[in-house]
Amino acid sequence: METKFEQGRLTVILPEEINPKNRTAIETELFALEHLEAAEELVLDAENLHYISSLGLRVILHFKKSHGGIPVNIINTSEDIYNIFETTGFTSFFNIRKKLRFVDTAGFELIGSGMYGSVYRINDEQVLKVFYGIQSEEEIEPVINTIRCAFVHELPTTIPFEIVRTEKGIGTVLELLDSETLSRVIEKDPQNLDMYIDKMLALSKTLARTAFKEGELRSRKEMLKAKLGRSAPFLSAEELGTIETYIDAVPDRTTAVHGDFHAKNLMMSKGNLMLIDMDEFSTGHPLWDVANLYCIYQGMVHLDKKIAYGMFDLAVGSPYDDFYFKIVGCTLPQAEVIWDKFFNGYFADSSREDKEKILKLVAFYGNIKFITFLVDVCATLKDQPEKLAEKVKYIRYFLTELEKENLHVLLKYLDLWK
């Protein structure tokens, strides 16, 4: 049997049949596997398996019991093989996963893309979200569970139906009836921009009011610090500690945070907004979502162009407004309008002086968004030292910008947050 041993996981490719004639040979081979003693997890890949007898089931059961302290998972089962495992009770004490259906994205309309994935239109009722860098069902399940949790809390989000394989990675099929991204709706109907901003504002307020039980979702702070953990090879312990101090300074809350809230991650369906791209969905202070909006609709708009062109690998002389429209889905003038109306609407009950103070706080944490974005980029450049060094330079640029501010003073402005 073919095997693969990676990072403590021993994967065994099962044969086409496990029957009375070959079950002894297979059992002998299983117990003599190389790396068996060093394995921390055992995976039986049943992609080729199309028949298993009762004696074959006993072989697998004996194999599991003989390694009781190690998880044994069975993956890629056909519908028929899964039904056998289910009928015999194996699904009660094995983690068994069916083979994922393959979906080819060719021919599907790309309706949105971001840092972590792309969304395709399958038909009038369904979309496909493909996640970058995810190659296993286990990796995607936390995102699926997060979407389901948001749905149960009556937040307007998509309903996940099925996890699938694509030529670009693992994805999930979601119900999303007759919808378009809000950025595309704005592009088609710019004269009603104010109305769409009002809808964004109302949804952001809904998120800020929706509370979850302690531990029901990961906290925004926890997720950000996990991202920063990937920066250990290219940031000093002191730099990393400084950024974590800024993150920890934000008060904890159990209310919803989308994590990447902007018009390209919202869908308009029958006049109502729905949340998509729930990879960063978590709990925390609403400051995180407002700061993310600031980063996109102000930070990116007014970013020093030398910094912007280097950060985003733009060709010198290429039009920045074209790049911005491709990434964000609106024009630079529209971005100014979106931010101004959203911010003033969000803090409608605050004085002009208080708004100016809150804006400083929001801008500060907008730079944290830039840093975590760059950390994600740097984590993909470990084998490209020159490009990595350039991107780390921009992390340090934003860190220097943060250090110009008095965090103790800025945090007092949280009291103005209503």
JSON list of C-alpha atoms in Angstrom, two decimals, residues 111 179-188 193 195-197 199-200 261-268 273-274 276 297 329 338:
[
{"chain": "A", "resi": 111, "resn": "ILE", "atom": "CA", "xyz": [-18.25, 37.86, -8.83]},
{"chain": "A", "resi": 179, "resn": "SER", "atom": "CA", "xyz": [-27.56, 38.70, -5.79]},
{"chain": "A", "resi": 180, "resn": "GLU", "atom": "CA", "xyz": [-24.58, 40.87, -6.75]},
{"chain": "A", "resi": 181, "resn": "THR", "atom": "CA", "xyz": [-21.75, 42.33, -4.73]},
{"chain": "A", "resi": 182, "resn": "LEU", "atom": "CA", "xyz": [-22.59, 45.74, -3.34]},
{"chain": "A", "resi": 183, "resn": "SER", "atom": "CA", "xyz": [-19.56, 47.18, -5.13]},
{"chain": "A", "resi": 184, "resn": "ARG", "atom": "CA", "xyz": [-20.99, 46.03, -8.46]},
{"chain": "A", "resi": 185, "resn": "VAL", "atom": "CA", "xyz": [-24.43, 47.38, -7.59]},
{"chain": "A", "resi": 186, "resn": "ILE", "atom": "CA", "xyz": [-22.85, 50.76, -6.82]},
{"chain": "A", "resi": 187, "resn": "GLU", "atom": "CA", "xyz": [-20.96, 50.63, -10.11]},
{"chain": "A", "resi": 188, "resn": "LYS", "atom": "CA", "xyz": [-24.24, 50.11, -12.00]},
{"chain": "A", "resi": 193, "resn": "LEU", "atom": "CA", "xyz": [-24.75, 55.66, -3.56]},
{"chain": "A", "resi": 195, "resn": "MET", "atom": "CA", "xyz": [-28.82, 54.73, -0.08]},
{"chain": "A", "resi": 196, "resn": "TYR", "atom": "CA", "xyz": [-26.30, 51.91, -0.32]},
{"chain": "A", "resi": 197, "resn": "ILE", "atom": "CA", "xyz": [-24.04, 53.52, 2.26]},
{"chain": "A", "resi": 199, "resn": "LYS", "atom": "CA", "xyz": [-27.54, 50.02, 4.19]},
{"chain": "A", "resi": 200, "resn": "MET", "atom": "CA", "xyz": [-23.87, 49.37, 4.99]},
{"chain": "A", "resi": 261, "resn": "PHE", "atom": "CA", "xyz": [-16.22, 44.65, 6.13]},
{"chain": "A", "resi": 262, "resn": "HIS", "atom": "CA", "xyz": [-16.51, 46.60, 2.85]},
{"chain": "A", "resi": 263, "resn": "ALA", "atom": "CA", "xyz": [-18.71, 46.77, -0.25]},
{"chain": "A", "resi": 264, "resn": "LYS", "atom": "CA", "xyz": [-16.94, 43.96, -2.11]},
{"chain": "A", "resi": 265, "resn": "ASN", "atom": "CA", "xyz": [-17.65, 41.56, 0.77]},
{"chain": "A", "resi": 266, "resn": "LEU", "atom": "CA", "xyz": [-21.35, 42.38, 0.89]},
{"chain": "A", "resi": 267, "resn": "MET", "atom": "CA", "xyz": [-23.99, 41.01, -1.45]},
{"chain": "A", "resi": 268, "resn": "MET", "atom": "CA", "xyz": [-27.20, 42.79, -2.40]},
{"chain": "A", "resi": 273, "resn": "LEU", "atom": "CA", "xyz": [-27.39, 43.19, 2.24]},
{"chain": "A", "resi": 274, "resn": "MET", "atom": "CA", "xyz": [-25.83, 39.83, 3.07]},
{"chain": "A", "resi": 276, "resn": "ILE", "atom": "CA", "xyz": [-19.89, 36.99, 2.51]},
{"chain": "A", "resi": 297, "resn": "TYR", "atom": "CA", "xyz": [-11.72, 53.84, 1.90]},
{"chain": "A", "resi": 329, "resn": "GLY", "atom": "CA", "xyz": [-14.65, 47.91, -6.59]},
{"chain": "A", "resi": 338, "resn": "ILE", "atom": "CA", "xyz": [-18.49, 56.22, 1.26]}
]
